[in-house]
Short mmCIF file of C-alpha atoms in Angstrom, two decimals:
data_model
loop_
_atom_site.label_atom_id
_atom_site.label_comp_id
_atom_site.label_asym_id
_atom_site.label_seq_id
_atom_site.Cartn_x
_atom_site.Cartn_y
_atom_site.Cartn_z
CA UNK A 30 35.82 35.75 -37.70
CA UNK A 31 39.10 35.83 -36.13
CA UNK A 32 42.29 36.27 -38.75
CA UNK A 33 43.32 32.78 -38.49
CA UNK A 34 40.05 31.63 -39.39
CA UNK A 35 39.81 33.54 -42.69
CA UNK A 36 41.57 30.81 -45.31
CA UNK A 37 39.88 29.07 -48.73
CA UNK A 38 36.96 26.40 -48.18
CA UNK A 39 37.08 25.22 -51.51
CA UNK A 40 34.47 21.96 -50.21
CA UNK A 41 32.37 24.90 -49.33
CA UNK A 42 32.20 26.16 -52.38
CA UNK A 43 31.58 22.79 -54.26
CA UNK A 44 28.95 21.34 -52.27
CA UNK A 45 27.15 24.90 -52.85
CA UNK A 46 27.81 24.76 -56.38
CA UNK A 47 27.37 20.88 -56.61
CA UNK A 48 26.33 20.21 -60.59
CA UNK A 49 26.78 23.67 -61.31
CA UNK A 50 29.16 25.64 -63.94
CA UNK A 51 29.36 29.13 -62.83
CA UNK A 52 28.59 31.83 -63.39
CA UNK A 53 24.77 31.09 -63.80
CA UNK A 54 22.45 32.19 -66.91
CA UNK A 55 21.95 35.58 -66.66
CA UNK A 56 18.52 37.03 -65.66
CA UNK A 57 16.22 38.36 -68.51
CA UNK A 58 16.64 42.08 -68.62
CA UNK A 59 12.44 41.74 -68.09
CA UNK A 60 13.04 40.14 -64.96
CA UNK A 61 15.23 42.81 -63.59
CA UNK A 62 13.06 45.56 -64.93
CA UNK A 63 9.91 43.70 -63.13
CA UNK A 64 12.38 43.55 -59.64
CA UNK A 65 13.28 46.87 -60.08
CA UNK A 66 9.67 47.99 -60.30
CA UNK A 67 9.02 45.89 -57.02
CA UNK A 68 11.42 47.36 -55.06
CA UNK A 69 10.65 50.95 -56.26
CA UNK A 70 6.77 50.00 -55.30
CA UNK A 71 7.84 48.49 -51.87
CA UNK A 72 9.26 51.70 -51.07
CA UNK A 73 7.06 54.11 -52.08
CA UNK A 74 4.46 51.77 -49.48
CA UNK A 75 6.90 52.18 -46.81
CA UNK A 76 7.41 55.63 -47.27
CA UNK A 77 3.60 56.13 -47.04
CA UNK A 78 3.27 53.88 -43.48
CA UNK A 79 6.48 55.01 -42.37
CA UNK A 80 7.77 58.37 -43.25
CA UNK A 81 9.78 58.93 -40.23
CA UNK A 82 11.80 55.67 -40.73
CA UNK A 83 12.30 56.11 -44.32
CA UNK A 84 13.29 59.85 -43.82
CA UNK A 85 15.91 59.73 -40.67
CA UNK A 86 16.09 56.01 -40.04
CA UNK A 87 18.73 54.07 -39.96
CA UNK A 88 19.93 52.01 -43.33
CA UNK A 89 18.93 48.45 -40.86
CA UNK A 90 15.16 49.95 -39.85
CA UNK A 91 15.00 50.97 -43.58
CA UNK A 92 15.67 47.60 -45.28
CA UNK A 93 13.86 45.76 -42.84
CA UNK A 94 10.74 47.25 -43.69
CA UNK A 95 11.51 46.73 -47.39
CA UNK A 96 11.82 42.57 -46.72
CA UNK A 97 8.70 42.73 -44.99
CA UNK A 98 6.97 44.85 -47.46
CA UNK A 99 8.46 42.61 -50.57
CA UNK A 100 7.24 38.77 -49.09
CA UNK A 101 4.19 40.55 -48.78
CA UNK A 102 3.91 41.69 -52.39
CA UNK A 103 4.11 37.98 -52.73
CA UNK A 104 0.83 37.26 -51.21
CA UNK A 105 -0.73 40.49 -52.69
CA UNK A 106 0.78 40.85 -56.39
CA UNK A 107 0.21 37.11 -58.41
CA UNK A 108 2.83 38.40 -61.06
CA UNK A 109 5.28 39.23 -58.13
CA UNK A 110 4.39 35.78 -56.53
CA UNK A 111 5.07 34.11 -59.88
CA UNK A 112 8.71 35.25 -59.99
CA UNK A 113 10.17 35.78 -56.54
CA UNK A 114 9.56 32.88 -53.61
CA UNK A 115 10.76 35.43 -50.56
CA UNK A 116 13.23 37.73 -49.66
CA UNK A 117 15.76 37.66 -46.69
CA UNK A 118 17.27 40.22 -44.89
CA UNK A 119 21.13 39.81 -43.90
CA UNK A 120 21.10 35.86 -45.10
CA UNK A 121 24.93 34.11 -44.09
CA UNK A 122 26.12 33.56 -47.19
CA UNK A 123 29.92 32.33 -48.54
CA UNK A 124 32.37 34.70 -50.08
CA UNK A 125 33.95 33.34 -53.56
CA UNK A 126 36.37 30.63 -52.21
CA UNK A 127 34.75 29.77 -48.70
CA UNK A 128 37.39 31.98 -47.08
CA UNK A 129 34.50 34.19 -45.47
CA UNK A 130 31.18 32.03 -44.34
CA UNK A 131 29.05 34.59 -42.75
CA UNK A 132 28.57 37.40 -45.86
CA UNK A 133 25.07 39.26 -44.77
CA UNK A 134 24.16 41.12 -48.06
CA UNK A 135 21.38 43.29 -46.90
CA UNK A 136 18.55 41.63 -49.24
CA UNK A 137 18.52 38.39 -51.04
CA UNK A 138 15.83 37.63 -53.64
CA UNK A 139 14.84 34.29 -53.70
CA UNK A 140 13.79 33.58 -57.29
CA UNK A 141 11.25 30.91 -58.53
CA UNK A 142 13.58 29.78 -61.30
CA UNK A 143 16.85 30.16 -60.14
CA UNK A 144 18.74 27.93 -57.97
CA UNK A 145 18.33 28.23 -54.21
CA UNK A 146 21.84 29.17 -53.18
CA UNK A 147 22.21 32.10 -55.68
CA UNK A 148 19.45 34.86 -54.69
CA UNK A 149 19.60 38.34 -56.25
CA UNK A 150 21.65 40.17 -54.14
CA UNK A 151 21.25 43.58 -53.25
CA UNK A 152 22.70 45.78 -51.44
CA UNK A 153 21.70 49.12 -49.98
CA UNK A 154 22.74 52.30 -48.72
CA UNK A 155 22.10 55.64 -47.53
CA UNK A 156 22.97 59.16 -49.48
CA UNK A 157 22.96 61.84 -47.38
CA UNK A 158 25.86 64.13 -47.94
CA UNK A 159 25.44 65.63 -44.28
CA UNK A 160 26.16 62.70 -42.77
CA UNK A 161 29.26 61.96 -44.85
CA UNK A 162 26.92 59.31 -46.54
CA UNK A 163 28.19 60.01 -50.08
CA UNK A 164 28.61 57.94 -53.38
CA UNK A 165 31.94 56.95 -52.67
CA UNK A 166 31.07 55.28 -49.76
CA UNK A 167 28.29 53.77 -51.62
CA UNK A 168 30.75 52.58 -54.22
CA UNK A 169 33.51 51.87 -52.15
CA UNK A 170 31.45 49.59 -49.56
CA UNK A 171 28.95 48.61 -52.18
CA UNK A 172 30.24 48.13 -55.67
CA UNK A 173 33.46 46.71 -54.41
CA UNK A 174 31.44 44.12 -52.35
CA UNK A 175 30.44 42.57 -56.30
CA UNK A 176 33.98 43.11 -57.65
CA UNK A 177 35.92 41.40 -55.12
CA UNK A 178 33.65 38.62 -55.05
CA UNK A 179 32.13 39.02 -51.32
CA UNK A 180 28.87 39.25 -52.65
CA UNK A 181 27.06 37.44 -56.36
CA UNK A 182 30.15 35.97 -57.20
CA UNK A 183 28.30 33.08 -58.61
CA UNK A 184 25.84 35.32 -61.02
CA UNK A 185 25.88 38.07 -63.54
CA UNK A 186 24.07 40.71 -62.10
CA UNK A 187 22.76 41.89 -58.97
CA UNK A 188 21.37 45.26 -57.93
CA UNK A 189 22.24 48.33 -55.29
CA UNK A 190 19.34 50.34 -53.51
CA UNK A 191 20.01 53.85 -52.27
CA UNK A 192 17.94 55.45 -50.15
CA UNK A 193 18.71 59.46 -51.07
CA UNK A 194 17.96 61.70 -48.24
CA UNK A 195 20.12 64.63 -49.79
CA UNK A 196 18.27 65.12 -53.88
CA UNK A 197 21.30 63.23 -55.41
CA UNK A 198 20.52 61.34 -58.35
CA UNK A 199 22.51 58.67 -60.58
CA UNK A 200 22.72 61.11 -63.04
CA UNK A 201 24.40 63.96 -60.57
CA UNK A 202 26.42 61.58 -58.39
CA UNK A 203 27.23 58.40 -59.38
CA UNK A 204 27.55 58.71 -62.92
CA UNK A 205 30.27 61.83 -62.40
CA UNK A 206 32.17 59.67 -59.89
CA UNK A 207 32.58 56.44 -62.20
CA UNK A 208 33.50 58.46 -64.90
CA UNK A 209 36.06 59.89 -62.69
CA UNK A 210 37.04 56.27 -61.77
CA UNK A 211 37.25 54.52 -65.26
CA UNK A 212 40.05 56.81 -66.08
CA UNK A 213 42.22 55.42 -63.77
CA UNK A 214 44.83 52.70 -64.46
CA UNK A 215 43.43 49.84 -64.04
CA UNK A 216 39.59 51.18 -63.51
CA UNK A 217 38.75 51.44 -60.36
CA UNK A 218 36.07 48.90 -59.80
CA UNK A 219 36.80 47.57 -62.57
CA UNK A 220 34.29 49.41 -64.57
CA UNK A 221 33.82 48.38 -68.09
CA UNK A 222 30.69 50.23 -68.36
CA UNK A 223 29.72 53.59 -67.15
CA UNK A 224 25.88 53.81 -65.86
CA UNK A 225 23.40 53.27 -68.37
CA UNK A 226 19.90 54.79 -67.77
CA UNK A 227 16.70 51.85 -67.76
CA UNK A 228 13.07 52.81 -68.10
CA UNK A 229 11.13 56.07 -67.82
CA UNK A 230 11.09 59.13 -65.75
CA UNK A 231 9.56 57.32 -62.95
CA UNK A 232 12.43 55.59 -60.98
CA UNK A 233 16.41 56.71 -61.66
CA UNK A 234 17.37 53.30 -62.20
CA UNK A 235 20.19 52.29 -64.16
CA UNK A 236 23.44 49.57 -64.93
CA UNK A 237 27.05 49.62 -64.79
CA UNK A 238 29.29 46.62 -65.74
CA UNK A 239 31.91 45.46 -63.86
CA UNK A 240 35.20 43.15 -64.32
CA UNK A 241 35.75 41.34 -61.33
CA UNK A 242 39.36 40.38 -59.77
CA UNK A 243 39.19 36.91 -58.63
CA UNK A 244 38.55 33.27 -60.17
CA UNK A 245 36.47 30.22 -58.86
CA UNK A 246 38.07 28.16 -55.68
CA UNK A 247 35.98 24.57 -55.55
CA UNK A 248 34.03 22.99 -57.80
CA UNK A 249 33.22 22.19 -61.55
CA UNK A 250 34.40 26.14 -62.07
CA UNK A 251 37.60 25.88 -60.25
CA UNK A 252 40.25 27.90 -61.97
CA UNK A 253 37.53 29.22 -64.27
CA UNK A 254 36.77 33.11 -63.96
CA UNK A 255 33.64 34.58 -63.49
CA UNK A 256 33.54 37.49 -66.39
CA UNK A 257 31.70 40.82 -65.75
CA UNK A 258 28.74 41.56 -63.53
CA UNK A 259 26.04 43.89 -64.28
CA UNK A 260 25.01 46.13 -61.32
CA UNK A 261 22.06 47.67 -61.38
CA UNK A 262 21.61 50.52 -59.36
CA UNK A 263 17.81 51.54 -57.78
CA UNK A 264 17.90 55.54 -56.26
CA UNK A 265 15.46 56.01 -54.32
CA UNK A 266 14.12 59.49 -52.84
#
């Protein structure tokens, strides 16, 4: 989109939102523990058929496989079918205030009771400190994304996949580099909430909270901000 295209759509953003107050209910902790557990399944199929892909592919050939192995789960897995309708890979979508129309988050997660033009979004991203693939980058062109409302600006959570080709963990990298960031003044990302660790030993998945820097353009919510967002963020090795 050329410069002089880039300017507020606010009738974008209310026929989207049409009969909506934003931000939307938040999704059940449950819920994101049960997505979190389908994504961390999906992989560890793809990583069986695929290992070359998954191990030196790029972050495209990686997430591609993961939407195709996720609407399959839907066929295959009743309780997945129950709460996710399909998944799309790089789906247009608007920016807060119409500004930007063609937003490709890598995954949206179409869910059964959730209105149709608010999927999860996720976002993913390769570790791999060789390749210069580090958290910051990972923060910087994934966190920010959520914060500056290019991406789930009209929900309370949404979730970040990393695909760690180096051993980092949330634990060793990202949680040491927030903590670095909240410090600062004002937090950088916004962080009201450093990592928190979800589950078991069996996937490092955890959530960070975020303020976020903008307010609603069109609409019943114009004006209106959106509050916090709660990132949760899937490692996977």
């Amino acid at each position: 989109m050329t410069l002089s295209g880039i300017r507020p759509r606010p009738d974008q953003v209310a026929e989207l939102t049409r009969g909506l107050t934003l931000p939307l209910p938040e999704v059940s902790t449950d819920h994101l523990e049960v997505i979190a557990e389908g994504l961390l399944r999906a992989f560890g199929d793809i990583r069986i058929q695929s290992p070359t892909t998954v191990a030196s592919g790029s972050e495209a050939e990686v997430t591609a496989l993961m939407e195709t192995r996720l609407n399959t789960l839907i066929e295959e897995d009743p309780f997945w079918g129950q709460l996710v309708l399909c998944v799309a890979r790089g789906k247009e979508s608007l920016s807060f205030n119409g500004a930007h129309l063609e937003k490709r988050p890598d995954l949206s997660i179409y869910l059964s009771n959730r209105n149709r033009g608010f999927p999860l979004v996720t976002e993913a991203k390769i570790i791999d400190a060789a390749s210069s693939k580090t958290e910051a980058l990972y923060c910087e062109n994934g966190i920010r994304r959520f914060v500056d409302g290019e991406y789930g600006w009209g929900s309370r959570e949404a979730f970040m996949i990393a695909y760690v080709r180096d051993g980092s963990s949330i634990e060793t990298k990202l949680s040491p580099f927030l903590s670095k960031a909240i410090v600062k003044t004002p937090p950088e990302y916004l962080i009201e909430g450093l990592p928190t660790p979800v589950g078991g030993a069996k996937s490092n998945l955890a959530h960070s909270r975020h303020g976020r820097s903008f307010t609603y353009d069109g609409g019943v919510s114009a004006g209106l901000e959106p509050g916090p967002i709660s990132v949760w963020h899937l490692w996977l090795s």
